[in-house]
Amino acid sequence: MKKEKDDKLGKIVSLCKRRGFIFPGSDIYGGLSGFYDYGPFGTDLKFNIKQEWWKNIVQARDDVVGISAAIIMNPKVWEASGHLSGGFTDILVECKKCHQRFKADDFEGICDNCGNKEFTEPRRFNTMFKTFVGPAEDSASVSYLRPETAAGIFVNFKNILDSTRIKIPFGIAQIGKAFRNEVNPKDYIFRTREFEQMELEYFVKPGEDKKYFDEWVDLRFKWYKDLGLKNIRKREQSKEERAHYSSATVDIEYEFPFGWKEIEGIANRTDFDLKTHYEHSGQDLSYTDDSGEKFIPYVIEPSAGPERLMLAFLCDAYEEERNRVVLKLHPKLAPIKVAVFPLLANKPKLIEKAKIIYNNLKKYFITAWDDRGNIGKRYYSQDEIGTPWTITCDFQTLEDDTVTVRDRDTTKQERIKIEELKNYFFQKLNE
Ligand code: GAP
């Protein structure tokens, strides 16, 4: 069973490289541990995940606004948030023979690099990437690449209150890069050193936090279900597991080939962040409601990484059937929605007709063109990247303006009038 699961991940890694989803970072120089590059289909898949999140969290709601804050912030932010003073450290041990380092909580007592069983004493290691701002490389110019996007939201709380008409309860959302100098990045793109986060900070009145916490756990779980993700569950973190700022955290976990793992955490960050930034910056970060009551809001935070989600969606979608490999991605996530084929590549009339269909659909959907090889190979190629529908333009098309539309999951074909294609796909995408 374990071998089967390892094989599945290996097959996904190989498909992702072969078909241009994910490449090792700096590939021609042998890569760099914990960094990946995203190829054409991977970029689109990640974009679609982020877009679905943004539509659901920001655009479909009246109580959430979006921001895009700088990655490098004043280092005082990290002093205030506790990230510098020990709240953002991993405990690591080092193999005495080959010097490979391991995160103490992942560590199984044996070096998986050289098999040695002797290790140094555990020690703390801050996982923030340090850099210098400006030309002088001295302590006054030290800064950090943000390890979570949340901080950019907290420091803009007052700006948002002053510049919008939003009232509590309300949220501020952000999608952007985060960096962590992970001790041992592993499991492909599951744990990397550079990744993105999609985070919402939802500000509520103290005392109402539990209600909104439960509501967000359910909403976020539903989002995954609606996008067809099958093997997921909720798990409440123990007190020992929780981050320094959290009074309660529920993880949404997915069953990866390497086990059940967190894909998203929903935390009750209490008033920790606004309080600490209020104290350190001296700026009033309290809120006064319509009745004149003044308080520091509590914060509910759903936080997820699109790359980790992408791996979950890929693992869930990957299937091997009798004569094909297919990614059964939700159509909203699929990099390409429709592919158009002329039945034969050497018949100018078929090509001409198929090109008209292709150029028209391209205005509305991400559409691909393929006239290479035979139809079977073209289906195989589109199935492997998860394209939900393929259209074939054949000799009957020239007579009655209909085409065959093949469904990726069932492989069934139906004949549809060309003029109905646009509505047909709009309807299918929104089913
Ligand atoms: N602001 C809260 C926070 O950062 P987290 O549990 O450390 O909480 C939230 O991260 C999410 O960010 C995770 O559930 C995961 O999806 C993603 N994430 C965190 N570290 C990651 C890493 N090293 N590589 C890829 N994704 C990561």
Coordinates of C-alpha atoms and ligand atoms in Angstrom, one line a residue:
M1 CA 0.0 0.0 0.0
K2 CA 2.8 2.4 1.0
K3 CA 4.7 1.7 -2.2
E4 CA 1.5 2.3 -4.3
K5 CA 1.1 5.7 -2.6
D6 CA 4.8 6.6 -3.2
D7 CA 4.4 5.6 -6.8
K8 CA 1.3 7.8 -7.1
L9 CA 3.2 10.9 -5.9
G10 CA 6.2 9.9 -8.2
K11 CA 3.8 9.7 -11.2
I12 CA 2.3 13.1 -10.4
V13 CA 5.7 14.6 -10.1
S14 CA 6.7 13.2 -13.4
L15 CA 3.5 14.2 -15.1
C16 CA 3.9 17.8 -13.7
K17 CA 7.4 18.1 -15.2
R18 CA 6.6 16.4 -18.5
R19 CA 3.4 18.5 -19.1
G20 CA 4.7 21.8 -17.9
F21 CA 2.9 22.2 -14.5
I22 CA 5.9 22.3 -12.1
F23 CA 9.6 22.3 -12.5
P24 CA 12.4 22.2 -9.9
G25 CA 13.5 25.8 -9.3
S26 CA 16.8 26.8 -11.1
D27 CA 16.5 23.4 -12.8
I28 CA 19.5 23.7 -15.2
Y29 CA 21.8 24.4 -12.2
G30 CA 20.6 21.3 -10.3
G31 CA 17.7 22.9 -8.5
L32 CA 17.6 24.6 -5.1
S33 CA 16.0 22.7 -2.2
G34 CA 12.5 24.1 -1.3
F35 CA 12.0 26.2 -4.4
Y36 CA 9.9 25.4 -7.5
D37 CA 9.0 27.1 -10.7
Y38 CA 5.5 26.8 -12.2
G39 CA 5.1 26.1 -16.0
P40 CA 2.3 27.2 -18.2
F41 CA -0.4 24.7 -17.0
G42 CA 0.8 25.0 -13.4
T43 CA 0.6 28.7 -13.4
D44 CA -3.0 28.6 -14.8
L45 CA -4.0 25.9 -12.2
K46 CA -2.6 28.0 -9.4
F47 CA -4.2 31.1 -10.8
N48 CA -7.6 29.4 -11.0
I49 CA -7.3 28.2 -7.3
K50 CA -6.5 31.8 -6.3
Q51 CA -9.2 33.2 -8.4
E52 CA -11.9 30.8 -7.0
W53 CA -10.7 31.8 -3.5
W54 CA -10.8 35.5 -4.2
K55 CA -14.2 35.3 -5.8
N56 CA -15.6 33.4 -2.8
I57 CA -13.9 35.4 -0.1
V58 CA -13.9 38.9 -1.5
Q59 CA -16.0 39.4 -4.6
A60 CA -19.1 37.5 -3.5
R61 CA -19.3 39.2 -0.1
D62 CA -20.1 42.7 1.0
D63 CA -18.2 42.5 4.2
V64 CA -14.7 41.7 2.9
V65 CA -12.2 43.9 1.1
G66 CA -8.9 43.0 -0.5
I67 CA -5.4 44.4 -0.1
S68 CA -1.9 43.8 -1.5
A69 CA 0.8 44.8 1.0
A70 CA 4.6 44.9 0.6
I71 CA 6.5 41.7 1.2
I72 CA 9.3 43.5 3.1
M73 CA 8.0 45.4 6.1
N74 CA 9.5 47.5 8.9
P75 CA 11.3 45.0 11.2
K76 CA 9.3 46.5 14.1
V77 CA 6.3 44.6 12.7
W78 CA 8.1 41.3 13.5
E79 CA 9.2 42.5 16.9
A80 CA 5.6 43.3 17.8
S81 CA 4.1 40.2 16.3
G82 CA 6.4 37.9 18.3
H83 CA 8.0 36.4 15.2
L84 CA 11.5 37.7 16.2
S85 CA 11.3 36.8 19.8
G86 CA 10.7 33.1 19.5
G87 CA 7.2 32.8 18.2
F88 CA 8.5 31.7 14.8
T89 CA 11.1 29.2 15.4
D90 CA 11.5 25.5 14.6
I91 CA 13.4 23.2 16.9
L92 CA 16.0 21.3 14.9
V93 CA 18.5 18.5 15.4
E94 CA 21.5 17.8 13.3
C95 CA 22.9 14.4 12.2
K96 CA 26.4 14.1 13.7
K97 CA 27.7 12.2 10.7
C98 CA 26.4 13.9 7.5
H99 CA 25.1 17.2 9.2
Q100 CA 21.7 16.9 7.6
R101 CA 19.2 18.9 9.8
F102 CA 15.7 17.8 10.8
K103 CA 12.7 19.5 12.3
A104 CA 12.4 17.9 15.8
D105 CA 8.7 17.3 15.4
D106 CA 9.1 15.4 12.1
F107 CA 12.1 13.4 13.3
E108 CA 12.1 9.6 13.6
G109 CA 15.4 9.1 15.4
I110 CA 17.3 7.9 12.3
C111 CA 18.9 10.1 9.6
D112 CA 17.1 9.3 6.3
N113 CA 20.2 10.6 4.5
C114 CA 22.9 8.3 5.9
G115 CA 21.1 6.0 8.4
N116 CA 23.1 7.4 11.4
K117 CA 21.3 7.5 14.8
E118 CA 23.4 10.1 16.6
F119 CA 22.2 13.7 16.7
T120 CA 23.0 17.0 18.3
E121 CA 20.9 18.4 21.1
P122 CA 17.7 20.1 19.9
R123 CA 18.1 23.9 19.3
R124 CA 15.9 26.7 18.2
F125 CA 16.2 28.2 14.7
N126 CA 14.3 31.3 13.4
T127 CA 12.8 30.4 10.1
M128 CA 12.5 34.0 8.8
F129 CA 14.7 35.0 5.8
K130 CA 16.9 37.9 6.6
T131 CA 17.8 40.6 4.1
F132 CA 19.2 44.2 4.1
V133 CA 17.3 47.2 2.9
G134 CA 19.6 49.7 1.1
P135 CA 23.3 49.6 0.3
A136 CA 24.6 49.2 3.9
E137 CA 24.7 45.6 5.2
D138 CA 24.6 46.5 8.9
S139 CA 22.2 45.8 11.8
A140 CA 20.3 49.0 11.2
S141 CA 19.3 47.9 7.7
V142 CA 18.3 44.3 8.5
S143 CA 14.8 43.3 7.5
Y144 CA 12.9 40.1 6.7
L145 CA 10.9 38.5 3.9
R146 CA 7.4 38.1 5.4
P147 CA 6.8 34.6 6.8
E148 CA 3.0 35.1 6.6
T149 CA 0.8 37.6 4.7
A150 CA -1.3 38.3 7.7
A151 CA 1.0 41.0 9.2
G152 CA 0.4 43.2 6.1
I153 CA -3.3 43.1 7.0
F154 CA -3.0 44.0 10.6
V155 CA -0.7 47.0 10.0
N156 CA -3.3 48.3 7.4
F157 CA -6.3 47.8 9.7
K158 CA -6.5 51.6 10.5
N159 CA -5.9 52.6 6.9
I160 CA -8.9 50.4 5.8
L161 CA -11.1 51.8 8.6
D162 CA -10.2 55.3 7.6
S163 CA -10.6 54.9 3.9
T164 CA -13.7 52.7 3.5
R165 CA -17.2 52.6 5.0
I166 CA -16.8 49.0 6.3
K167 CA -18.2 48.1 9.7
I168 CA -17.6 45.2 12.0
P169 CA -17.9 42.3 11.4
F170 CA -15.7 42.7 8.4
G171 CA -12.7 41.1 6.7
I172 CA -9.5 42.1 4.9
A173 CA -8.1 39.5 2.5
Q174 CA -4.8 39.2 0.8
I175 CA -3.0 36.8 -1.6
G176 CA 0.7 37.0 -1.9
K177 CA 4.2 35.5 -1.4
A178 CA 5.5 34.3 1.9
F179 CA 8.9 32.9 2.7
R180 CA 10.1 30.5 5.4
N181 CA 13.6 29.1 5.7
E182 CA 12.1 25.6 6.4
V183 CA 14.6 23.2 8.1
N184 CA 13.6 20.4 5.7
P185 CA 11.3 21.3 2.9
K186 CA 9.7 18.1 1.7
D187 CA 6.9 16.2 0.0
Y188 CA 7.3 18.0 -3.3
I189 CA 5.4 21.4 -3.2
F190 CA 3.8 20.6 0.2
R191 CA 6.4 22.3 2.2
T192 CA 8.6 24.8 0.4
R193 CA 10.7 27.8 1.3
E194 CA 8.9 30.2 -1.0
F195 CA 5.1 29.9 -1.4
E196 CA 2.0 32.0 -1.5
Q197 CA -0.7 32.4 1.0
M198 CA -4.4 33.3 0.7
E199 CA -5.4 34.8 4.0
L200 CA -8.4 36.4 5.5
E201 CA -8.5 38.3 8.7
Y202 CA -12.1 38.6 9.8
F203 CA -12.6 41.2 12.6
V204 CA -15.4 40.6 15.1
K205 CA -16.7 41.9 18.4
P206 CA -15.1 40.1 21.4
G207 CA -17.6 37.6 22.6
E208 CA -18.9 36.9 19.0
D209 CA -15.6 35.2 18.0
K210 CA -16.7 31.6 18.7
K211 CA -19.8 32.0 16.5
Y212 CA -17.7 33.4 13.6
F213 CA -14.9 30.9 14.1
D214 CA -17.4 28.0 13.7
E215 CA -19.0 29.7 10.7
W216 CA -15.7 30.1 8.9
V217 CA -14.6 26.5 9.6
D218 CA -17.9 25.4 7.9
L219 CA -17.6 27.9 5.0
R220 CA -14.0 26.9 4.2
F221 CA -14.8 23.2 4.4
K222 CA -17.7 23.7 2.0
W223 CA -15.5 25.6 -0.5
Y224 CA -13.3 22.5 -0.9
K225 CA -16.3 20.2 -1.2
D226 CA -17.8 22.5 -3.8
L227 CA -14.6 22.2 -5.8
G228 CA -14.9 18.4 -5.7
L229 CA -12.0 17.7 -3.2
K230 CA -12.9 14.3 -1.8
N231 CA -10.5 13.1 0.9
I232 CA -10.7 15.9 3.5
R233 CA -11.5 16.2 7.2
K234 CA -11.5 18.8 10.0
R235 CA -9.1 18.4 12.9
E236 CA -8.9 20.6 16.0
Q237 CA -5.3 21.4 17.0
S238 CA -4.3 20.7 20.6
K239 CA -3.1 23.5 22.9
E240 CA 0.5 22.4 22.4
E241 CA 0.2 22.5 18.6
R242 CA -1.3 25.9 18.3
A243 CA 0.6 29.0 17.2
H244 CA 1.5 31.5 20.0
Y245 CA -1.4 33.9 19.0
S246 CA -4.2 31.3 18.7
S247 CA -6.9 30.4 21.3
A248 CA -8.4 27.7 18.9
T249 CA -7.3 26.3 15.5
V250 CA -9.1 23.8 13.3
D251 CA -7.1 22.4 10.4
I252 CA -8.7 21.2 7.2
E253 CA -6.6 18.2 6.2
Y254 CA -6.3 16.2 3.0
E255 CA -5.2 12.6 2.7
F256 CA -2.0 12.9 0.6
P257 CA -0.1 9.8 -0.5
F258 CA 2.2 10.6 2.4
G259 CA -0.6 10.8 5.0
W260 CA -3.3 13.2 6.4
K261 CA -1.8 16.8 6.4
E262 CA -3.0 20.3 6.9
I263 CA -4.0 22.2 3.8
E264 CA -5.6 25.1 5.6
G265 CA -5.8 26.4 9.2
I266 CA -8.7 28.4 10.7
A267 CA -7.4 30.2 13.8
N268 CA -9.0 32.4 16.4
R269 CA -6.2 34.9 16.8
T270 CA -8.2 36.8 19.5
D271 CA -7.1 40.4 19.9
F272 CA -3.4 39.4 20.0
D273 CA -2.3 41.1 16.8
L274 CA -4.2 44.4 17.0
K275 CA -3.3 44.8 20.7
T276 CA 0.4 44.2 20.2
H277 CA 0.6 46.5 17.1
Y278 CA -1.4 49.1 19.1
E279 CA 1.1 48.9 21.9
H280 CA 4.2 48.9 19.7
S281 CA 3.2 51.5 17.1
G282 CA 1.3 53.8 19.5
Q283 CA -1.5 54.0 16.9
D284 CA -5.0 53.5 18.1
L285 CA -6.2 50.2 16.6
S286 CA -9.4 50.0 18.5
Y287 CA -12.9 50.2 16.9
T288 CA -15.9 52.2 18.0
D289 CA -19.2 50.8 17.0
D290 CA -22.5 52.7 16.2
S291 CA -23.5 52.6 19.9
G292 CA -20.2 54.3 20.9
E293 CA -18.8 51.1 22.4
K294 CA -15.0 51.0 22.0
F295 CA -13.1 47.7 21.8
I296 CA -10.1 45.9 20.2
P297 CA -11.6 43.5 17.7
Y298 CA -11.0 39.8 17.8
V299 CA -9.8 38.1 14.6
I300 CA -10.8 34.9 12.9
E301 CA -8.2 33.8 10.3
P302 CA -8.7 31.2 7.5
S303 CA -5.2 30.7 6.0
A304 CA -4.3 28.5 3.1
G305 CA -1.4 28.1 0.6
P306 CA -2.4 27.7 -3.1
E307 CA 0.6 25.5 -3.9
R308 CA -0.3 23.1 -1.1
L309 CA -3.9 23.1 -2.3
M310 CA -2.7 22.6 -5.9
L311 CA -0.9 19.4 -4.7
A312 CA -4.1 18.2 -3.0
F313 CA -6.2 18.9 -6.1
L314 CA -3.7 17.1 -8.3
C315 CA -3.5 14.1 -6.0
D316 CA -7.3 13.9 -5.8
A317 CA -7.8 14.3 -9.5
Y318 CA -5.1 11.9 -10.7
E319 CA -6.6 8.6 -12.0
E320 CA -5.2 5.8 -14.2
E321 CA -7.8 4.1 -16.3
R322 CA -7.5 1.2 -18.8
N323 CA -5.8 3.2 -21.5
R324 CA -5.4 6.6 -20.2
V325 CA -4.1 8.9 -17.4
V326 CA -6.7 11.5 -16.5
L327 CA -6.7 14.5 -14.2
K328 CA -10.4 14.8 -13.1
L329 CA -10.0 18.4 -12.0
H330 CA -13.0 20.5 -11.3
P331 CA -13.7 22.4 -14.6
K332 CA -13.3 25.7 -12.8
L333 CA -9.8 24.7 -11.8
A334 CA -8.7 23.0 -15.1
P335 CA -6.0 25.0 -16.9
I336 CA -7.8 24.6 -20.2
K337 CA -11.5 24.3 -20.5
V338 CA -12.1 23.2 -24.1
A339 CA -9.9 21.8 -26.8
V340 CA -10.9 22.0 -30.5
F341 CA -9.7 19.4 -33.0
P342 CA -10.3 19.1 -36.8
L343 CA -10.9 15.3 -37.4
L344 CA -8.1 15.3 -40.0
A345 CA -5.2 17.7 -40.3
N346 CA -5.0 17.5 -44.1
K347 CA -8.5 18.6 -45.0
P348 CA -8.5 22.4 -45.4
K349 CA -12.3 22.7 -45.1
L350 CA -12.3 20.9 -41.8
I351 CA -9.4 23.1 -40.5
E352 CA -11.1 26.2 -41.6
K353 CA -14.4 25.3 -39.9
A354 CA -12.6 24.2 -36.7
K355 CA -10.5 27.4 -36.6
I356 CA -13.7 29.5 -36.7
I357 CA -15.1 27.5 -33.7
Y358 CA -11.7 27.8 -31.9
N359 CA -11.4 31.5 -32.4
N360 CA -14.9 32.1 -31.3
L361 CA -14.7 30.0 -28.1
K362 CA -11.3 31.6 -27.2
K363 CA -13.1 34.8 -26.5
Y364 CA -15.0 33.2 -23.6
F365 CA -13.0 30.2 -22.4
I366 CA -9.4 29.2 -22.2
T367 CA -9.4 27.1 -25.3
A368 CA -6.7 24.9 -26.9
W369 CA -6.1 23.9 -30.5
D370 CA -4.7 20.5 -31.5
D371 CA -4.3 19.0 -35.0
R372 CA -1.4 16.7 -34.3
G373 CA -1.5 12.9 -34.6
N374 CA -4.7 11.0 -34.4
I375 CA -7.8 11.8 -32.4
G376 CA -7.0 9.2 -29.7
K377 CA -3.7 10.7 -29.0
R378 CA -5.2 14.2 -28.8
Y379 CA -7.8 12.9 -26.3
Y380 CA -5.0 11.3 -24.2
S381 CA -3.0 14.5 -24.2
Q382 CA -6.0 16.6 -23.0
D383 CA -7.1 14.0 -20.4
E384 CA -3.6 14.1 -18.9
I385 CA -3.8 17.8 -18.2
G386 CA -7.4 17.8 -17.1
T387 CA -9.2 19.5 -20.0
P388 CA -12.9 18.8 -19.3
W389 CA -14.3 19.0 -22.8
T390 CA -12.9 18.4 -26.3
I391 CA -14.7 19.3 -29.6
T392 CA -14.2 17.4 -32.8
C393 CA -15.1 19.0 -36.1
D394 CA -15.8 16.3 -38.7
F395 CA -17.4 15.9 -42.1
Q396 CA -20.9 16.0 -40.7
T397 CA -20.0 19.5 -39.3
L398 CA -19.6 20.7 -42.8
E399 CA -23.1 19.6 -43.6
D400 CA -25.2 20.5 -40.5
D401 CA -23.0 22.8 -38.3
T402 CA -22.9 20.4 -35.4
V403 CA -19.8 19.0 -33.6
T404 CA -19.1 16.2 -31.2
V405 CA -18.3 17.3 -27.6
R406 CA -16.5 14.6 -25.5
D407 CA -16.7 14.7 -21.7
R408 CA -13.4 14.0 -20.1
D409 CA -14.8 12.0 -17.1
T410 CA -17.3 9.7 -18.9
T411 CA -15.6 9.8 -22.3
K412 CA -19.2 10.0 -23.7
Q413 CA -19.8 12.2 -26.8
E414 CA -22.8 14.2 -27.8
R415 CA -23.6 16.2 -30.9
I416 CA -24.1 19.9 -30.3
K417 CA -24.9 22.8 -32.6
I418 CA -22.0 25.2 -33.1
E419 CA -24.2 28.1 -32.2
E420 CA -25.1 26.5 -28.8
L421 CA -21.5 25.8 -27.7
K422 CA -21.0 29.0 -25.8
N423 CA -24.1 28.5 -23.6
Y424 CA -23.5 24.8 -23.3
F425 CA -20.0 25.4 -21.7
F426 CA -21.2 28.4 -19.6
Q427 CA -23.9 26.2 -18.2
K428 CA -21.5 23.2 -17.6
L429 CA -18.9 25.4 -15.9
N430 CA -21.5 26.8 -13.5
E431 CA -23.3 23.5 -12.7
Ligands
GAP1 N1 -1.1 33.2 9.2 C1 -1.2 31.9 9.7 C2 -0.3 30.9 9.1 O1 0.6 31.4 8.4 P1 0.3 28.4 8.9 O2 -0.4 27.2 9.3 O3 1.7 28.5 9.2 O4 -0.5 29.6 9.4 C3 -1.1 28.6 6.7 O5 0.1 28.5 7.3 C4 -1.1 27.8 5.4 O6 0.0 28.2 4.5 C5 -0.9 26.3 5.5 O7 -2.1 25.6 5.8 C6 -0.4 25.9 4.2 O8 -1.4 25.8 3.2 C7 0.5 27.1 3.8 N2 1.9 26.9 4.1 C8 2.5 27.2 5.3 N3 3.8 26.9 5.2 C9 4.0 26.4 4.0 C10 5.2 25.9 3.3 N4 6.4 25.9 3.9 N5 5.1 25.5 2.0 C11 3.9 25.6 1.4 N6 2.7 26.0 2.0 C12 2.8 26.5 3.3

